[in-house]
Short mmCIF file of C-alpha atoms in Angstrom, two decimals:
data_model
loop_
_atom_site.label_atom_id
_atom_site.label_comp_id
_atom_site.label_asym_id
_atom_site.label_seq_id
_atom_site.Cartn_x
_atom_site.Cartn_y
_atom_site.Cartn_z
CA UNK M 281 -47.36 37.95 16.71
CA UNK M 282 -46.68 36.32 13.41
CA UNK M 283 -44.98 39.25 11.67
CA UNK M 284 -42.44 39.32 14.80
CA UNK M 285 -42.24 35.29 14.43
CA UNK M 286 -41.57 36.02 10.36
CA UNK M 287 -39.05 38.78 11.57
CA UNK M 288 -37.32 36.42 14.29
CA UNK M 289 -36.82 34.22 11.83
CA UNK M 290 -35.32 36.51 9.04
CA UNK M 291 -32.42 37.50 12.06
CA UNK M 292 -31.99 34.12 12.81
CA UNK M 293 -31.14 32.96 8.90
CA UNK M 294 -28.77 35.96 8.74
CA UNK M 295 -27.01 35.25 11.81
CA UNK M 296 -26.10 32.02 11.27
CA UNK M 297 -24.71 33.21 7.21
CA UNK M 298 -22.44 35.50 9.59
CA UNK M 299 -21.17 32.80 11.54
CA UNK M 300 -20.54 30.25 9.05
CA UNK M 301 -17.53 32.79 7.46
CA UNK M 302 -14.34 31.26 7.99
CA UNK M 303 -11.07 33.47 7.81
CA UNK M 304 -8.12 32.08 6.55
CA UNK M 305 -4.43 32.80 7.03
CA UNK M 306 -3.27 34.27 3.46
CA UNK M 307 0.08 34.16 2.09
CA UNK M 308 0.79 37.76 0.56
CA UNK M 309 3.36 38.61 -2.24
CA UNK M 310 4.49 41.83 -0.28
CA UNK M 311 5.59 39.24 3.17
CA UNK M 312 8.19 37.26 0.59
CA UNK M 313 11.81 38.51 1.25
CA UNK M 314 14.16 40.26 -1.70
CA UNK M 315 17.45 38.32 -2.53
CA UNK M 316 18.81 41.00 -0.88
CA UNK M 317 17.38 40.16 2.76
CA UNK M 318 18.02 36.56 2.01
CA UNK M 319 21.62 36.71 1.52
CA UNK M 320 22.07 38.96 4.04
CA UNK M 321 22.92 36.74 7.09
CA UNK M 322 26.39 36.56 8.30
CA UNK M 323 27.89 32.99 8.33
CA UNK M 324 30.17 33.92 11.54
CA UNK M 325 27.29 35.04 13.20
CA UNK M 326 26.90 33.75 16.81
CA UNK M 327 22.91 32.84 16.63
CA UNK M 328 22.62 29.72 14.25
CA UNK M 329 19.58 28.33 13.19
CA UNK M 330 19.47 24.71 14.20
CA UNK M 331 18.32 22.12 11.92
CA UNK M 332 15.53 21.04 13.74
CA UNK M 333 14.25 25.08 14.07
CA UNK M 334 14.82 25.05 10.24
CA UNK M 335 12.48 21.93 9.77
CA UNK M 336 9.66 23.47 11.93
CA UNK M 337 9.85 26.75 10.35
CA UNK M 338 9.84 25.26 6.56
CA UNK M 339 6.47 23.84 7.62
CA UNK M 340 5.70 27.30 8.90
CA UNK M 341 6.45 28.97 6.05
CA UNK M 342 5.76 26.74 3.03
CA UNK M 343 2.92 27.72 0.52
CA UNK M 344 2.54 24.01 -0.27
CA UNK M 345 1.59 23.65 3.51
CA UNK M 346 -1.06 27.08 3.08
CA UNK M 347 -2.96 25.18 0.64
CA UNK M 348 -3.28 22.37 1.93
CA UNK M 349 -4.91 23.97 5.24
CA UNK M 350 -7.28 25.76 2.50
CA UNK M 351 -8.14 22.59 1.46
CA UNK M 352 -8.74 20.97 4.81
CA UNK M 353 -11.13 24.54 5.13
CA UNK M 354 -12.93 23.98 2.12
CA UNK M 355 -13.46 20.05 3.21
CA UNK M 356 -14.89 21.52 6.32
CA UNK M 357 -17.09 23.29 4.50
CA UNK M 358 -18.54 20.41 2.60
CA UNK M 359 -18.82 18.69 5.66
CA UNK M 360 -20.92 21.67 7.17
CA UNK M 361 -23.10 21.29 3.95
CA UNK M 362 -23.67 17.84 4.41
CA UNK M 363 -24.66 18.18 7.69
CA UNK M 364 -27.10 20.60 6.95
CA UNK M 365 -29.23 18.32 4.86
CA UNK M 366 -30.77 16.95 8.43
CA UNK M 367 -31.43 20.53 9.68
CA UNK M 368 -33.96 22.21 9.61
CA UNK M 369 -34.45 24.49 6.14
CA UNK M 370 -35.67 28.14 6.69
CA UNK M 371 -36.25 30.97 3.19
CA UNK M 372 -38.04 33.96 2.25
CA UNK M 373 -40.03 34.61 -0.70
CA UNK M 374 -41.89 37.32 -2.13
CA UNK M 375 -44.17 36.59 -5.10
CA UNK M 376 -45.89 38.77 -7.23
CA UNK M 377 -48.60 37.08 -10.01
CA UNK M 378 -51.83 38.84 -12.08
CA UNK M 379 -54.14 36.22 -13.87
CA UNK M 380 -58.10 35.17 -13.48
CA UNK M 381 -59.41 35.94 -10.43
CA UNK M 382 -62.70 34.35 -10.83
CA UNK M 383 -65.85 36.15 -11.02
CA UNK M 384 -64.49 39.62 -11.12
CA UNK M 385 -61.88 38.49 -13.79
CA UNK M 386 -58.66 39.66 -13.51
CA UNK M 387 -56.90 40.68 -10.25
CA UNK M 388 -53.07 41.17 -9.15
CA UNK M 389 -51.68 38.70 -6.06
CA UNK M 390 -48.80 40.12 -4.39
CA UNK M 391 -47.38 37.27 -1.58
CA UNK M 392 -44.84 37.59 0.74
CA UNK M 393 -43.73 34.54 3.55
CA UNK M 394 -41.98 32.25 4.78
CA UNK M 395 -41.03 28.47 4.57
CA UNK M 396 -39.75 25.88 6.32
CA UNK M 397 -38.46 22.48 5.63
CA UNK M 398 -37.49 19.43 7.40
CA UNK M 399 -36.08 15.96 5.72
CA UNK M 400 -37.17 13.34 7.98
CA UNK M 401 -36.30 10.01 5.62
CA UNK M 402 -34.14 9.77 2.70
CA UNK M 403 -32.95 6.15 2.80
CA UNK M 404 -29.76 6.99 4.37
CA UNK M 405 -28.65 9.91 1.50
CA UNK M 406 -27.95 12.74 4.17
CA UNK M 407 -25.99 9.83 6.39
CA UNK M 408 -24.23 8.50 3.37
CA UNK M 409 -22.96 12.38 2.47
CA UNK M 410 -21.74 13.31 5.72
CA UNK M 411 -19.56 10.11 5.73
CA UNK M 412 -18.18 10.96 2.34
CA UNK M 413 -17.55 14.42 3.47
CA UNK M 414 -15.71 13.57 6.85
CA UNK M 415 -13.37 10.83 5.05
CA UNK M 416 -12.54 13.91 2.93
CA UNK M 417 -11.78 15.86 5.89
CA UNK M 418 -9.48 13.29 7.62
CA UNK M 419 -7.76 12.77 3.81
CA UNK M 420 -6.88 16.76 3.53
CA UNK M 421 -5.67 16.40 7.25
CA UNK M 422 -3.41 13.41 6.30
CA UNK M 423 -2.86 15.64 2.97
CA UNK M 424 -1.55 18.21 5.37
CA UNK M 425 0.75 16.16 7.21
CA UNK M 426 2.11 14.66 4.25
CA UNK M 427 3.03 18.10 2.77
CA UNK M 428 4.54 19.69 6.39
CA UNK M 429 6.70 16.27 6.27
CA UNK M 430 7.70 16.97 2.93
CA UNK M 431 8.42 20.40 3.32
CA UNK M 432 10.69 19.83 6.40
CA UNK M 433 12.76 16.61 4.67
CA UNK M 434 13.10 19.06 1.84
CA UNK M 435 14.92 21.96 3.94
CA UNK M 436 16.36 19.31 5.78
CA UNK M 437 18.09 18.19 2.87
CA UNK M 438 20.03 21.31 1.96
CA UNK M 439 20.84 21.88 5.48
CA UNK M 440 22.50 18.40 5.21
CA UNK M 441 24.15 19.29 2.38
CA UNK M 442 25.66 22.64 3.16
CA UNK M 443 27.07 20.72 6.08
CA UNK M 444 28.65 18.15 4.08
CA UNK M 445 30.41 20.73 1.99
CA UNK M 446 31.46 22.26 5.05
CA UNK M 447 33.10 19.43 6.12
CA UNK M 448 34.43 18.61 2.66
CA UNK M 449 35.91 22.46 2.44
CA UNK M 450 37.79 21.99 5.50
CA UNK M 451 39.52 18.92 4.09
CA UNK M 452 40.23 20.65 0.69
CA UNK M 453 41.37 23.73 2.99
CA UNK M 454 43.75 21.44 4.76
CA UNK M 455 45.17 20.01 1.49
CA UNK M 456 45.75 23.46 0.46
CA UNK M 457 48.16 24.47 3.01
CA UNK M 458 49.83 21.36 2.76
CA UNK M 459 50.21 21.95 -0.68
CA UNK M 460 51.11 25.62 -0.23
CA UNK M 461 53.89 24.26 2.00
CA UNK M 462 55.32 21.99 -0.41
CA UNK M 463 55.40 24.32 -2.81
CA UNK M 464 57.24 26.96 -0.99
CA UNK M 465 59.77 24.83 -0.06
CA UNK M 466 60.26 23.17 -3.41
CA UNK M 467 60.93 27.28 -4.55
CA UNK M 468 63.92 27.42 -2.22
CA UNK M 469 65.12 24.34 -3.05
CA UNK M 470 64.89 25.09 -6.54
CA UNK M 471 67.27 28.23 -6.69
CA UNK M 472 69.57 25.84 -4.43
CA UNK M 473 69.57 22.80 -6.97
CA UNK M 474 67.59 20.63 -4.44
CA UNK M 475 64.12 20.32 -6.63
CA UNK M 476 63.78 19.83 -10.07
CA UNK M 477 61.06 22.41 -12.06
CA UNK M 478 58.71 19.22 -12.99
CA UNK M 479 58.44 18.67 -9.62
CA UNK M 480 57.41 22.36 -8.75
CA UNK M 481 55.49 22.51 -11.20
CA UNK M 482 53.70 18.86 -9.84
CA UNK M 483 52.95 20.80 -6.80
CA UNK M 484 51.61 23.94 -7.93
CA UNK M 485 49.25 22.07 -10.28
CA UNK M 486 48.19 19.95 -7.36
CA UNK M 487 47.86 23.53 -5.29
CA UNK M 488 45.82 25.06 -8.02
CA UNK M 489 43.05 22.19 -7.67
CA UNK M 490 42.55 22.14 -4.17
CA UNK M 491 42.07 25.51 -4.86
CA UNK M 492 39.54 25.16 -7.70
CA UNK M 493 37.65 22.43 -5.52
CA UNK M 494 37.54 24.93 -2.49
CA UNK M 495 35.76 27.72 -4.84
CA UNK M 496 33.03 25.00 -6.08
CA UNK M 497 32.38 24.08 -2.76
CA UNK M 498 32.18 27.28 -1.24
CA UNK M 499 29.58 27.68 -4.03
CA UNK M 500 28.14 24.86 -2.87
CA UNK M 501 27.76 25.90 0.78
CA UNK M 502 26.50 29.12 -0.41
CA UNK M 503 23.41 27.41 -3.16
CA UNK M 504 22.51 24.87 -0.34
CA UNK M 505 22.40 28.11 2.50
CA UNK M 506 20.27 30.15 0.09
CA UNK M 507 17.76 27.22 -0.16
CA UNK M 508 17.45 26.59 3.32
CA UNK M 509 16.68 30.58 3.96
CA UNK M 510 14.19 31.02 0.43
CA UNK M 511 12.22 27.75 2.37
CA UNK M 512 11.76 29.05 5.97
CA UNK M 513 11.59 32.75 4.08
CA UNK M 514 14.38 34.43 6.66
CA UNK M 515 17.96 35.21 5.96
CA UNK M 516 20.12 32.17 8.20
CA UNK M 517 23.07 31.23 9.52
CA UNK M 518 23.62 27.29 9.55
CA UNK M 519 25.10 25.55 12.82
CA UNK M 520 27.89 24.38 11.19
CA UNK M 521 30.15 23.58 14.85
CA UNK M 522 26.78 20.83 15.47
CA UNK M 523 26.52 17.07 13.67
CA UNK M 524 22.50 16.14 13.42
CA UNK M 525 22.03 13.19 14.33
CA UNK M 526 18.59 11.26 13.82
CA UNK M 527 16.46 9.54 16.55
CA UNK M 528 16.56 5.77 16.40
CA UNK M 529 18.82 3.44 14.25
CA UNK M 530 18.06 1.94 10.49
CA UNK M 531 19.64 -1.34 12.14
CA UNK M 532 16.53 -1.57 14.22
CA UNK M 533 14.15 -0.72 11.80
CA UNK M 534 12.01 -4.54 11.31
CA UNK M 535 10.37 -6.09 8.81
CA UNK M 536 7.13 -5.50 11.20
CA UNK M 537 7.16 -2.03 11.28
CA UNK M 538 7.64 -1.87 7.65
CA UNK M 539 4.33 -2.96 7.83
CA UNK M 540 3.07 -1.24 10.66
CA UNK M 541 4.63 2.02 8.22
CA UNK M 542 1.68 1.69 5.56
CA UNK M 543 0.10 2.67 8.36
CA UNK M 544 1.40 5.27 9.94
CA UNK M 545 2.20 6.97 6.47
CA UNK M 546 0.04 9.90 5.95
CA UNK M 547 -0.27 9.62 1.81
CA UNK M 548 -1.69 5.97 2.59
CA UNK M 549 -3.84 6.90 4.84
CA UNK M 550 -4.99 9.72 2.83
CA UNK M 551 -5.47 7.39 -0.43
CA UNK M 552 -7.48 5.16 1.75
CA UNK M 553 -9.64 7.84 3.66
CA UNK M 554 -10.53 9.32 -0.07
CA UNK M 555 -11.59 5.55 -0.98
CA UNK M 556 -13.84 5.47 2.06
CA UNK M 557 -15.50 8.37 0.73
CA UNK M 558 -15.73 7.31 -3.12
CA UNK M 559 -17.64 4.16 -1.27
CA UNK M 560 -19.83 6.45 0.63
CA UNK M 561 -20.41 8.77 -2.75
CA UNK M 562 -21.12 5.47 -4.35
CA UNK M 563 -24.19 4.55 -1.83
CA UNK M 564 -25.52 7.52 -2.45
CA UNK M 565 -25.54 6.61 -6.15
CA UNK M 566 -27.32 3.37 -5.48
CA UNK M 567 -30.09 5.45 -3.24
CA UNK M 568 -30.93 8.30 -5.72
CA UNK M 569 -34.23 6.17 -7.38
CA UNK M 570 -35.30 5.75 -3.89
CA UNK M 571 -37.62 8.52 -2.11
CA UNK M 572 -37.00 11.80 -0.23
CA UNK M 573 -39.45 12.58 2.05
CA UNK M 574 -39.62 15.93 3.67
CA UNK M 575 -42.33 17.88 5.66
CA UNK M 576 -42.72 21.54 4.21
CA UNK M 577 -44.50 24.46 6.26
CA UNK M 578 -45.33 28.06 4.55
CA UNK M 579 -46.75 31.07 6.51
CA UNK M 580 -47.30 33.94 3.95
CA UNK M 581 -48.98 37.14 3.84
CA UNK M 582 -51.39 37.95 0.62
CA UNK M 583 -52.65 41.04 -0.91
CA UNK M 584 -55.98 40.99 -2.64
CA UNK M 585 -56.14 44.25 -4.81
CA UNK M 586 -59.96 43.45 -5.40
CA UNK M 587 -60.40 43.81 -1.98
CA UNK M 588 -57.75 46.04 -0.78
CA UNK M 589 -56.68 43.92 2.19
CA UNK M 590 -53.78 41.78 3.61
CA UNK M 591 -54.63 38.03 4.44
CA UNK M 592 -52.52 35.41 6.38
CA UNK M 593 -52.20 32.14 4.97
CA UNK M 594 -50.53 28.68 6.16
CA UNK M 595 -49.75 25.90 4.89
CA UNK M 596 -48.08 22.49 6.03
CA UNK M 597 -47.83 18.98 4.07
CA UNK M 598 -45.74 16.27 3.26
CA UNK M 599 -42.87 16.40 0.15
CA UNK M 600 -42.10 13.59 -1.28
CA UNK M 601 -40.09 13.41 -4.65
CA UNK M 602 -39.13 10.63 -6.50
CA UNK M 603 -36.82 10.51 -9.84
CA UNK M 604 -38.62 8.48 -12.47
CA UNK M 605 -36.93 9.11 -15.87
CA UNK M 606 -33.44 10.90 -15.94
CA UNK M 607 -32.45 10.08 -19.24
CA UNK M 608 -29.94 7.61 -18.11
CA UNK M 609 -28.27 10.50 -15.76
CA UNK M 610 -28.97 7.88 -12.63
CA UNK M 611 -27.07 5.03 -14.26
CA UNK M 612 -24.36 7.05 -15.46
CA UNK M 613 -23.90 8.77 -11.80
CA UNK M 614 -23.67 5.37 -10.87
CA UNK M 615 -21.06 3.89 -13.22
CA UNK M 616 -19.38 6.30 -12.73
CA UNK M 617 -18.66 6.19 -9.18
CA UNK M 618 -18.56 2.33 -9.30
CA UNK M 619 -15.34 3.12 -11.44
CA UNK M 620 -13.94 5.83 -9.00
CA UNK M 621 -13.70 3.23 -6.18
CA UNK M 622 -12.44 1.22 -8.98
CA UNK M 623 -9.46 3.38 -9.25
CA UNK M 624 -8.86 4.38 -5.99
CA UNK M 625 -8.72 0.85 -4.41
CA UNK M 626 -6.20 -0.04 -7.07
CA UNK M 627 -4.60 3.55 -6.78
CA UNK M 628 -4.24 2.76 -3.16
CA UNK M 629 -2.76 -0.85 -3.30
CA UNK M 630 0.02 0.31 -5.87
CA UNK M 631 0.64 3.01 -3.13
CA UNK M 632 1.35 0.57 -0.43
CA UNK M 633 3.34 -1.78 -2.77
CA UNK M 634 5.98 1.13 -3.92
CA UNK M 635 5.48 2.41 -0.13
CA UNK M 636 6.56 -0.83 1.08
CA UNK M 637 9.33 -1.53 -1.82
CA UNK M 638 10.58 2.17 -1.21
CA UNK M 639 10.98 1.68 2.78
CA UNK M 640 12.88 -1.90 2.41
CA UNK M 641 15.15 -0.45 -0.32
CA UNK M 642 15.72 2.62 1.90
CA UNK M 643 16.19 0.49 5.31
CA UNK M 644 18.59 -1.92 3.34
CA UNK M 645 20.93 0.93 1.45
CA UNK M 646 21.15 3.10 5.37
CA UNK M 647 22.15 -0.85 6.67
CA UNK M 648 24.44 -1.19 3.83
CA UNK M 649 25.91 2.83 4.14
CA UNK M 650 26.56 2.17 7.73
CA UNK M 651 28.88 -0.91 7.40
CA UNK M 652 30.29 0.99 4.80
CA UNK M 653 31.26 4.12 6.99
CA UNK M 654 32.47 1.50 9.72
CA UNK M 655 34.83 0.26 7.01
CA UNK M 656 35.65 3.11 5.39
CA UNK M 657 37.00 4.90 8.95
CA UNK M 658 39.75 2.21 9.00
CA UNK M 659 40.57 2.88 5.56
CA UNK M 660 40.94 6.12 6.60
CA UNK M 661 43.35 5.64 9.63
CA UNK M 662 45.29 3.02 7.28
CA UNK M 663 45.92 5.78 4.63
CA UNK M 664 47.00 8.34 7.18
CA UNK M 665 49.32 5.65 8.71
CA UNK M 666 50.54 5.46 5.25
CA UNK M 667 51.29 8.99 4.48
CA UNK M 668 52.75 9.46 7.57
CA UNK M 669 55.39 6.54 6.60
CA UNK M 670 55.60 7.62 3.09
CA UNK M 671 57.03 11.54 4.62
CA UNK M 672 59.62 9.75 6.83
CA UNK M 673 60.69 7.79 3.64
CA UNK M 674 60.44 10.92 1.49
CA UNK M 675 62.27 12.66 3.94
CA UNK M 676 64.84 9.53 3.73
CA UNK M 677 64.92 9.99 0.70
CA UNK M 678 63.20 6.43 0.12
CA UNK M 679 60.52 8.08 -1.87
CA UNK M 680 59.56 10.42 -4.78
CA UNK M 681 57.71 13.21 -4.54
CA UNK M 682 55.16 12.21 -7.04
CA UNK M 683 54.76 8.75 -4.69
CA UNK M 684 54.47 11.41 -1.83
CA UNK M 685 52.09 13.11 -3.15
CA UNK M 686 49.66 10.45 -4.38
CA UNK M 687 50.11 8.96 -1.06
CA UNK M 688 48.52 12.25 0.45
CA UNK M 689 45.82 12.48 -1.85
CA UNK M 690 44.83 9.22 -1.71
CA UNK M 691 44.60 10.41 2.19
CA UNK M 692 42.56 12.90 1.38
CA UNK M 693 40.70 10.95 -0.79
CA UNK M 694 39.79 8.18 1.98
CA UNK M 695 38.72 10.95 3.82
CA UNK M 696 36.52 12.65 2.01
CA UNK M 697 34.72 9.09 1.13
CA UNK M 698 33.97 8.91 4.78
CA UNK M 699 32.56 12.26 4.65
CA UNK M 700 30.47 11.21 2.03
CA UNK M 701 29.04 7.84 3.40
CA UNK M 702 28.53 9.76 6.74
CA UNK M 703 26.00 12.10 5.46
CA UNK M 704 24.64 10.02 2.91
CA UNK M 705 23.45 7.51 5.75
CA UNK M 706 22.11 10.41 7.76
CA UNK M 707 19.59 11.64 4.42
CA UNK M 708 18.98 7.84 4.25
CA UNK M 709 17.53 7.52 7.67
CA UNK M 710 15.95 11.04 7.05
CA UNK M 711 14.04 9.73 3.94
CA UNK M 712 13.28 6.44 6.01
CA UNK M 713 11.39 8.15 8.75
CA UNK M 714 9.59 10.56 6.07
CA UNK M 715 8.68 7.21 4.10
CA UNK M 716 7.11 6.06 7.34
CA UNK M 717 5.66 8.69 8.75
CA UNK M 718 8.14 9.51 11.40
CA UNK M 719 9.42 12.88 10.11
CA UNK M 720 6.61 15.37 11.77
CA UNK M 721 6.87 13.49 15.34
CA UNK M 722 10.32 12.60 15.73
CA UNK M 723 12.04 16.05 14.40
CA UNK M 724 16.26 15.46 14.34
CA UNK M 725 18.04 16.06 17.58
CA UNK M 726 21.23 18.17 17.39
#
């Protein structure tokens, strides 16, 4: 009956080794796509990826995000080994041992059992560790969310930009033709005495940068598409026919929910869950000079060689240990983990202050860009209306074509400043909701 209790229990340990192994997702080399399948997608393509899909799949796919979950895992794990300080302890041995055997003198033991442990008062040591090891579970999980939010502003910002060169091409493209135009004309008009060569010559100049701004745009469409595809690892096509626009308004955005932001943001409440468990690491610190007490049970089969037999023994006490001299190793344990709260309460406080500094700069630039972009839309009507009156007095001939053609580039110009403060409010408000912890809940609607 005791060998099948001693064999029960031998299953039982190896079982619960089995279940214990955790199996993560890996990231292989061999899954990461050639430049060749990257650049492969066909901008005219009818299925675009939306920006919001992008965002989600960046988290997906980001490495950043893969460790991070194998931290959270390994957390876990510590957790699970805190825990098992309270459980019961079950181990094998086998012993083997020659020496005096009393009368007969010498003799050969060979011992094989089993023992069993259970801690049943350490001062609060085993409650102490699991509360370390669950703030650093709930930090990696913050950790986590920090990184997925990260990783989707990130592909969120080239998206926005490839956009905003789109946009910008299509002026420049515009500005082209009109140029184009001009210039063709100004050639027949030439051989007719109507244009002089400077002024030709104005034109084609003029032509020849719009079409040196097109190329480095087009360049720029293409480096901000390639980004987008390397981060969710897929070749794309961007939604270029679709403005994203993001939930909410920076107007509305208070002084109180700049505070209720540090928060809401997951690197602050990461900082402060990894202070909780310095504090809890630092109990522990304080506890180690005070007693463990734990009651031990061995059942253990001997072999007498004198007497050529097998004898069961048992045994069951109390275990109490006690440090008494460490060579200073207690008081340095403890100093130092008095300084690591040290640190991370200051670590965390400068957090929230550059948090807090960083959201009301951000909140007062998107307030600023968007009275700015109301503005500079009627600057933008009031140069067309003047390029429009500047080709009836051209046409008059009123006007130059030099004053005609600043008149159309300043046009242009107005434009493409609109442009500009249009998407540079929308990665304002994107970095605003990152900044307070907005970005993995409230994704961009298209």
């Amino acid at each position: 009956m005791r060998c099948a209790a001693l064999g029960l229990a031998l299953l039982a340990s190896s079982a619960l080794t089995s279940q214990a192994q955790t199996t993560l997702t890996s990231f292989e080399e061999e899954a990461e796509l050639t430049a060749t399948q990257l650049t492969s997608s066909d901008p005219s393509q009818a299925g675009c990826l939306p920006i919001a899909d992008a965002m989600r799949a960046a988290a997906i796919a980001s490495p950043d995000v893969a460790v991070a979950v194998a931290q959270k895992a390994g957390s876990k794990a510590d957790l699970c080994l805190a825990r098992s300080l309270t459980l019961p302890q079950f181990s094998t041995f086998a012993r083997t041992q020659a020496g005096d055997g009393g009368l007969t003198g010498n003799a050969i033991d060979n011992l094989v059992g089993l023992r069993a442990s259970q801690r049943i008062w350490d001062f609060g040591d085993a409650r102490f560790a699991r509360e370390a090891a669950q703030s650093r579970v709930s930090a990696a999980e913050q950790t986590q969310l920090s990184i997925e939010a990260e990783a989707e502003r990130r592909v969120a910002l080239s998206y926005i930009t490839a956009l905003e060169a789109y946009e910008r091409k299509s002026v420049t493209s515009e500005r082209e033709d009109y140029f184009r135009r001009q210039l063709s004309a100004l050639q027949a008009a030439l051989e007719i005495g109507g244009a002089t060569r400077s002024e030709v010559a104005e034109v084609a100049a003029r032509l020849a940068e719009a079409e040196a701004e097109r190329i480095e745009i087009e360049f720029l469409i293409e480096q901000s598409t390639l980004q987008v595809a390397t981060d969710v690892n897929r070749a794309v096509a961007l939604c270029y026919d679709r403005s994203p626009e993001l939930p909410g308004a920076a107007e509305g955005f208070s002084d109180m929910e700049t505070d209720l932001a540090l928060i809401s943001n997951p690197n602050i409440e990461a900082a402060r869950r990894n202070l909780g468990s310095l504090k809890a690491e630092q109990e522990r610190a304080r506890r180690e000079r005070l007693p463990v007490v734990d009651v031990v049970a061995i059942g253990s089969y001997a072999y007498f060689d004198q007497f050529n037999t097998w004898e069961f023994r048992d045994r069951i006490g109390i275990d109490v240990s006690v440090p008494i001299l460490s060579g200073s190793a207690l008081n340095a344990r403890s100093q130092a983990a008095n300084a690591e709260v040290a640190r991370a309460g200051a670590d965390l406080v400068r957090q929230r202050r550059q948090l807090r500094e960083d959201i009301l700069i951000s909140r007062r630039r998107a307030l600023s860009l968007y009275a700015q972009s109301v503005r500079r839309a009627s600057v933008e009507d009031r140069k067309l209306e003047q390029f429009e009156a500047a080709e009836i007095e051209f046409d008059a001939g009123l006007k130059t074509l030099p004053d005609l053609v600043e008149d159309r580039l300043d046009y242009e110009e107005a434009r493409l400043e609109l442009i500009r403060v249009k998407y540079a409010l929308l990665i304002e408000r994107l970095n605003l909701l990152a900044l307070t912890g907005q970005l993995g809940t409230r994704a961009l609607m298209d």
